[in-house]
PDB file of C-alpha atoms in Angstrom:
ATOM      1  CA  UNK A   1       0.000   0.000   0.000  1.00 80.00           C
ATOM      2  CA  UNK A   2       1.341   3.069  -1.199  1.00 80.00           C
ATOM      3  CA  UNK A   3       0.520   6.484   0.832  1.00 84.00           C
ATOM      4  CA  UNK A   4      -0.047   9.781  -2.067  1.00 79.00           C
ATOM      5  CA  UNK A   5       0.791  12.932  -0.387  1.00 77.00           C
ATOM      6  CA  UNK A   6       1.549  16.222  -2.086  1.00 76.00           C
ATOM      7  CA  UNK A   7       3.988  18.755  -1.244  1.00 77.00           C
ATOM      8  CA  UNK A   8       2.347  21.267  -3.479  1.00 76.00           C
ATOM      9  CA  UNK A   9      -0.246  23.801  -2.094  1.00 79.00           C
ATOM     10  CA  UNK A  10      -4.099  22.294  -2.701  1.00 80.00           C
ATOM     11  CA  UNK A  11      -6.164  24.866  -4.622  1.00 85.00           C
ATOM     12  CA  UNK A  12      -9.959  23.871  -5.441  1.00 87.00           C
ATOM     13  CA  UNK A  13     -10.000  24.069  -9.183  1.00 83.00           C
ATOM     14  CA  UNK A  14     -13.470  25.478  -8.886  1.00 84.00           C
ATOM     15  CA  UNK A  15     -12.807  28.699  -6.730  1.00 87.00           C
ATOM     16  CA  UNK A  16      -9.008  28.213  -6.379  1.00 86.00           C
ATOM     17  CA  UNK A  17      -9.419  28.379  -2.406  1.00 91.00           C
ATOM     18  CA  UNK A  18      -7.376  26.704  -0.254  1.00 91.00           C
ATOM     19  CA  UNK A  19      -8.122  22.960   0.730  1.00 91.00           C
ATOM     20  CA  UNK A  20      -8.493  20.880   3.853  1.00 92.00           C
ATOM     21  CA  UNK A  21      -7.631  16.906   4.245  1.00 91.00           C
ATOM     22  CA  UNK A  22     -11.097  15.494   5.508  1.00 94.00           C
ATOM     23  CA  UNK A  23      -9.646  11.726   5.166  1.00 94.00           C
ATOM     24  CA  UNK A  24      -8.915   9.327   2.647  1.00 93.00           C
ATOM     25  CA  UNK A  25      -9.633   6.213   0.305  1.00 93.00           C
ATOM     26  CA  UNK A  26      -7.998   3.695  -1.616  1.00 94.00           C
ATOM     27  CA  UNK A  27      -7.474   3.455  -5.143  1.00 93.00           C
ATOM     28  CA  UNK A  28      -6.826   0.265  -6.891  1.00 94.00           C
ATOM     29  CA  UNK A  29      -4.325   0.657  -9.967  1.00 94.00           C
ATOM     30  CA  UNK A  30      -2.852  -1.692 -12.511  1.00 94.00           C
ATOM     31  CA  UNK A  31       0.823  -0.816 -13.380  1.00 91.00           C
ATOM     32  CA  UNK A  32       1.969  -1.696 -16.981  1.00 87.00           C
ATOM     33  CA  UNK A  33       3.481  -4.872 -16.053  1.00 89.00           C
ATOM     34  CA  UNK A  34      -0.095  -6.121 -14.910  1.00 90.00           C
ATOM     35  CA  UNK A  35       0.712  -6.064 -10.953  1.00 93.00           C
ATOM     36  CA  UNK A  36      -2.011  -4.642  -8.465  1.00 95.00           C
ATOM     37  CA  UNK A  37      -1.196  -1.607  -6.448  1.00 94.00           C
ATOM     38  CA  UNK A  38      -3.284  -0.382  -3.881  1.00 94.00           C
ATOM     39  CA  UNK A  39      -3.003   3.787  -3.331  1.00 93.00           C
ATOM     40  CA  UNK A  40      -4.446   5.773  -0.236  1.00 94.00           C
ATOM     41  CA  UNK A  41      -5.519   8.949  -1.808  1.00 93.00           C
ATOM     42  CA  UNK A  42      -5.941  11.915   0.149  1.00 92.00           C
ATOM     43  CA  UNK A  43      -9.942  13.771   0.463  1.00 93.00           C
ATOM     44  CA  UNK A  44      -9.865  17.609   0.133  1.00 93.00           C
ATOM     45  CA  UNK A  45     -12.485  19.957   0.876  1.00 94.00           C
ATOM     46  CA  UNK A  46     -12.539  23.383  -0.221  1.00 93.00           C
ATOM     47  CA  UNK A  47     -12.789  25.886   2.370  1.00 92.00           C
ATOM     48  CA  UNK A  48     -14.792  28.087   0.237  1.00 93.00           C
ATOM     49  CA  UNK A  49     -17.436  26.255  -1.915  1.00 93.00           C
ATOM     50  CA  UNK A  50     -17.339  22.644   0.185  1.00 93.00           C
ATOM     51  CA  UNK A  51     -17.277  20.312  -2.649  1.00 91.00           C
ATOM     52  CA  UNK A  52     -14.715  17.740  -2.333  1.00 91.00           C
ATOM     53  CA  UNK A  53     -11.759  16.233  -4.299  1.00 89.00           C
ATOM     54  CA  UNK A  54      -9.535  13.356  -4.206  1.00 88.00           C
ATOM     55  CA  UNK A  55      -5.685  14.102  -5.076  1.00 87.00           C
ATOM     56  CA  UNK A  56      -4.801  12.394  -8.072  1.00 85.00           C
ATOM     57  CA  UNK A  57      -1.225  11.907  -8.486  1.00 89.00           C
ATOM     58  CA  UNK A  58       0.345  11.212 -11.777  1.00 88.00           C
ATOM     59  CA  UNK A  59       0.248   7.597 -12.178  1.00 91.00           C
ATOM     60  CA  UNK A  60      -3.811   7.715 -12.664  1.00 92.00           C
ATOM     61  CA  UNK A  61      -6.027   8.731 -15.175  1.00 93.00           C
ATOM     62  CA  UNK A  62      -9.843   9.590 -13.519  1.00 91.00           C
ATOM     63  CA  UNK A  63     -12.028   6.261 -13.809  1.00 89.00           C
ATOM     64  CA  UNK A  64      -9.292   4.427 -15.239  1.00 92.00           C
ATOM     65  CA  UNK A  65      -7.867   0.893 -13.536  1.00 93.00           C
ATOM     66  CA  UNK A  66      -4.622   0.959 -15.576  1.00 94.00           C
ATOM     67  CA  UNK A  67      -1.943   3.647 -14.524  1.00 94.00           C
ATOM     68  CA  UNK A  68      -0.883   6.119 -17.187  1.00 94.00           C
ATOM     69  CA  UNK A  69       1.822   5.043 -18.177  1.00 94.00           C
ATOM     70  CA  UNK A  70       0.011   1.984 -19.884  1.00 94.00           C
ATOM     71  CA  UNK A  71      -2.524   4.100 -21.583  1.00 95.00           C
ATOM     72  CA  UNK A  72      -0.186   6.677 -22.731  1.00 94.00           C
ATOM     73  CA  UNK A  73       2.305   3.754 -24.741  1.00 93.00           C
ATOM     74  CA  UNK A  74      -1.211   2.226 -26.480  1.00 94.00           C
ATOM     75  CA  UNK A  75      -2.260   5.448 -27.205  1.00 93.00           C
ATOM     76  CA  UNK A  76       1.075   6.153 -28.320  1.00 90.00           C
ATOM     77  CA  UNK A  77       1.484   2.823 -31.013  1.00 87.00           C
ATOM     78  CA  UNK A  78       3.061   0.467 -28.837  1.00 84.00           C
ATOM     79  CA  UNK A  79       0.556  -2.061 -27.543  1.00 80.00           C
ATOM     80  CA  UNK A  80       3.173  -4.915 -27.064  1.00 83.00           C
ATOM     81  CA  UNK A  81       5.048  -3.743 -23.954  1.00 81.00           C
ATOM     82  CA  UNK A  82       1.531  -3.336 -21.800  1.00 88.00           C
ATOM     83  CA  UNK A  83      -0.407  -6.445 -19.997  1.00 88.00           C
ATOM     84  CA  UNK A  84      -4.025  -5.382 -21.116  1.00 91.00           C
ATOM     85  CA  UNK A  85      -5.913  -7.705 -23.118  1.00 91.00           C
ATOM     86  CA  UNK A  86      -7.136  -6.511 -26.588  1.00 93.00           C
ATOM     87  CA  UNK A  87     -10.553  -5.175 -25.799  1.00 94.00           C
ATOM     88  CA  UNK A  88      -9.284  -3.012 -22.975  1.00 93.00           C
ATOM     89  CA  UNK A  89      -6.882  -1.424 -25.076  1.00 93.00           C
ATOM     90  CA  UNK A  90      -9.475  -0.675 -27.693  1.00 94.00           C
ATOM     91  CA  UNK A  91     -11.567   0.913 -25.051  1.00 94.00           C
ATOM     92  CA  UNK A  92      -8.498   3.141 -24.150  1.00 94.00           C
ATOM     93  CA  UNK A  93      -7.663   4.413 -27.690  1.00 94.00           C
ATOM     94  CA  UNK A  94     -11.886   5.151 -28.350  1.00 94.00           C
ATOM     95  CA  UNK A  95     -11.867   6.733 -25.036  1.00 94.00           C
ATOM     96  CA  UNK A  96      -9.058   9.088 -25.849  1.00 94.00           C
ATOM     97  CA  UNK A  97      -9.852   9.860 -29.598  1.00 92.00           C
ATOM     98  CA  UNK A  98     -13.462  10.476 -28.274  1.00 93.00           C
ATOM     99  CA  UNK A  99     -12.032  13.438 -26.010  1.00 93.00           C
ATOM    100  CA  UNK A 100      -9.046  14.405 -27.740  1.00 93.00           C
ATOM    101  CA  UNK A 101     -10.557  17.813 -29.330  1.00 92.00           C
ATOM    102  CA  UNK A 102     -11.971  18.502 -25.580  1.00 94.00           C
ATOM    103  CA  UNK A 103      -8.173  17.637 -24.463  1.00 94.00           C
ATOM    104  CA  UNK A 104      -7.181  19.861 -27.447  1.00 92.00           C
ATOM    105  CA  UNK A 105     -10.019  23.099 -26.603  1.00 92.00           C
ATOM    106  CA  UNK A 106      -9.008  23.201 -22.882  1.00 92.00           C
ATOM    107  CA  UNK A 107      -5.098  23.287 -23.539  1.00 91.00           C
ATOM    108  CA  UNK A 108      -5.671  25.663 -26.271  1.00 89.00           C
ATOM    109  CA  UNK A 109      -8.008  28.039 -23.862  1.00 89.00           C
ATOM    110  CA  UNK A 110      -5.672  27.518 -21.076  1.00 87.00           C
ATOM    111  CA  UNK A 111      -2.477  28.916 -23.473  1.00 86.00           C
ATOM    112  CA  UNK A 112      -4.735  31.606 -23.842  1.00 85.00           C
ATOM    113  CA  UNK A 113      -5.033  32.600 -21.007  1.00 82.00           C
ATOM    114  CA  UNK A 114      -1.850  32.302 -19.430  1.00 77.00           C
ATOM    115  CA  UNK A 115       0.404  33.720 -21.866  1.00 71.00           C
ATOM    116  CA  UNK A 116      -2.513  36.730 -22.700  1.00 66.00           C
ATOM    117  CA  UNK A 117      -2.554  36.100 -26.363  1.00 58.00           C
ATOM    118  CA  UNK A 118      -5.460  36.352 -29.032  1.00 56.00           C
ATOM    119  CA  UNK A 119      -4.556  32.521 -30.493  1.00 54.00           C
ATOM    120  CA  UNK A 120      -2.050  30.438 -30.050  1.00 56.00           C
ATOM    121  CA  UNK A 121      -0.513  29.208 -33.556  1.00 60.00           C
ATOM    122  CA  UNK A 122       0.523  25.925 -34.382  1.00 55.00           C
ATOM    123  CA  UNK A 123       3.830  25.530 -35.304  1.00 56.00           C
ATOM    124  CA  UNK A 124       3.307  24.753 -39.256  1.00 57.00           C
ATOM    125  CA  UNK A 125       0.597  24.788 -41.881  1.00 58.00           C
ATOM    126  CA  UNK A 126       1.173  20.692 -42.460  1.00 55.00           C
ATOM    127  CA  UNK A 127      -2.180  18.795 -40.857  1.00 63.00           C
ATOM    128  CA  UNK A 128      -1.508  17.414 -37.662  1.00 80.00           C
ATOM    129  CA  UNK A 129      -2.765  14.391 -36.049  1.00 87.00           C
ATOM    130  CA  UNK A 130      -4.833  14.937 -33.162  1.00 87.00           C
ATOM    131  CA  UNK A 131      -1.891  12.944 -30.804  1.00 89.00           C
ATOM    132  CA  UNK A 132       0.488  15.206 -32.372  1.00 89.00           C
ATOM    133  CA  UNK A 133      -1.328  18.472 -31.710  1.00 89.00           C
ATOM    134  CA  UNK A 134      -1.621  17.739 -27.992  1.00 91.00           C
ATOM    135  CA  UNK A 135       1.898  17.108 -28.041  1.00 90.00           C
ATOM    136  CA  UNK A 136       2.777  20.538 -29.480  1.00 87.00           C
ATOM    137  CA  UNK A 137       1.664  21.752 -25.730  1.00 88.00           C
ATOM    138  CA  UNK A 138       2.448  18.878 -23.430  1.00 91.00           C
ATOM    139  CA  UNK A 139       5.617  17.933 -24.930  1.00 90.00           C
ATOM    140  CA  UNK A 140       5.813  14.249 -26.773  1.00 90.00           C
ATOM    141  CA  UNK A 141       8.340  13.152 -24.075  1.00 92.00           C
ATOM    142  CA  UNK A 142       7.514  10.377 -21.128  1.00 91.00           C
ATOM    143  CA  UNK A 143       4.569  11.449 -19.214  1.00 93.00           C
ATOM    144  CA  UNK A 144       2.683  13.522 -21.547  1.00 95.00           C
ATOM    145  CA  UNK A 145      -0.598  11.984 -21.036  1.00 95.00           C
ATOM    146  CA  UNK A 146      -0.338  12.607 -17.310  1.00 93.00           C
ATOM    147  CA  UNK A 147       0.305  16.421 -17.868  1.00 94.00           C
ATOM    148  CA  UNK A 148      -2.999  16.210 -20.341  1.00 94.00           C
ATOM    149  CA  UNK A 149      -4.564  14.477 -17.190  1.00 93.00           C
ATOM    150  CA  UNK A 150      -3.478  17.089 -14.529  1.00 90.00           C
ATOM    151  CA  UNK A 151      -3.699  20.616 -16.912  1.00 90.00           C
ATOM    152  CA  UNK A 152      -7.426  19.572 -17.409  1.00 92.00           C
ATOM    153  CA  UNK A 153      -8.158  17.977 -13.992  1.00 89.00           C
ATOM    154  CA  UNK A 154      -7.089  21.120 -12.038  1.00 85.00           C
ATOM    155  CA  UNK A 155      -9.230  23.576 -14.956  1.00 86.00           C
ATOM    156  CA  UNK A 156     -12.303  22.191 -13.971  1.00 85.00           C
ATOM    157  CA  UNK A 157     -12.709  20.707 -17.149  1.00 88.00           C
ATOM    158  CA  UNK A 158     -12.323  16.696 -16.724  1.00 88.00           C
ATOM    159  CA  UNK A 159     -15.071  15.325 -18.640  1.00 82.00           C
ATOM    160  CA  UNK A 160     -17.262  12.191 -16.336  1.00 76.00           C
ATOM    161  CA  UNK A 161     -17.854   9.698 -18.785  1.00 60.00           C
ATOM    162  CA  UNK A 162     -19.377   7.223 -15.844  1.00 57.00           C
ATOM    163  CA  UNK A 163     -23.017   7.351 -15.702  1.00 56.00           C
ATOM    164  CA  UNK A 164     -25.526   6.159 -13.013  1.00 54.00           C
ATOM    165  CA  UNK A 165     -29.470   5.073 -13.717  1.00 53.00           C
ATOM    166  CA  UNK A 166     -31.846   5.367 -10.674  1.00 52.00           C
ATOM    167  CA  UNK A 167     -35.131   3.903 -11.135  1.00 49.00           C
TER     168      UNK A 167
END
């Protein structure tokens, strides 16, 4: 079991107000070599507007079982060096070209507004895959899909794609 603590400050990313630790849960992972981890993640509360988050370190993607690091190298061409079976990796590459102009819009917006400008140009006029375009602001080196993750995640933009029917 594997305790997640932050040394960085805790912002809510809906009111960027401080947060308190109320407790904290486990998270189940599967690394890329297909061995269980078990993570305690810390519960934050916002001071301000109550709701509550879970910090997410790197290693996970929201609602995913796998860590990262395996979804990133599928999504990436290399299906070979991960221990998913086939249909799980399918899921992972629909679930990720599904989202990947929302990906593109919020990193986009969020260029925008941090360095003040109008647009933000991409770097030639030659069409760009969708993968390639989010790596023109995350950088194409290890760990790219966890800054995607994260740069989203603390916007406010994550999209849910888990559902729930009452009857």
């Amino acid at each position: 079991m594997f305790f997640v603590r932050s040394e960085e400050q805790n912002l809510c990313p809906c009111c960027s107000e401080s947060m308190e630790v109320i407790g904290s849960r486990r998270r189940n992972c599967i690394n890329s070599a297909g061995e269980k981890m078990v993570l305690m993640i810390r519960r934050l509360q916002c001071s301000n507007c109550k709701r509550i988050h879970h910090e997410l370190p790197d290693i996970l993607v929201p609602y995913k079982r796998h860590c990262s690091e395996s979804i990133e190298t599928v999504i990436a061409g290399n299906t070979l060096a991960v221990a998913a079976d086939e249909s799980t990796i399918t899921r992972w590459r629909i679930w990720f070209f599904d989202l990947v102009n929302h990906f593109l819009g919020c990193l986009i917006s969020i260029a925008i507004i941090q360095y003040s400008r109008n647009s933000v140009e991409v770097p030639s006029d030659l069409p760009l895959s969708p993968l390639q375009r989010i790596w023109h602001y995350v950088g194409e080196s290890y760990g790219w899909l966890a800054r995607v993750v994260r740069t989203v995640v603390n916007s406010n933009n994550w999209v849910q794609t888990r559902s729930a029917f009452l009857s």
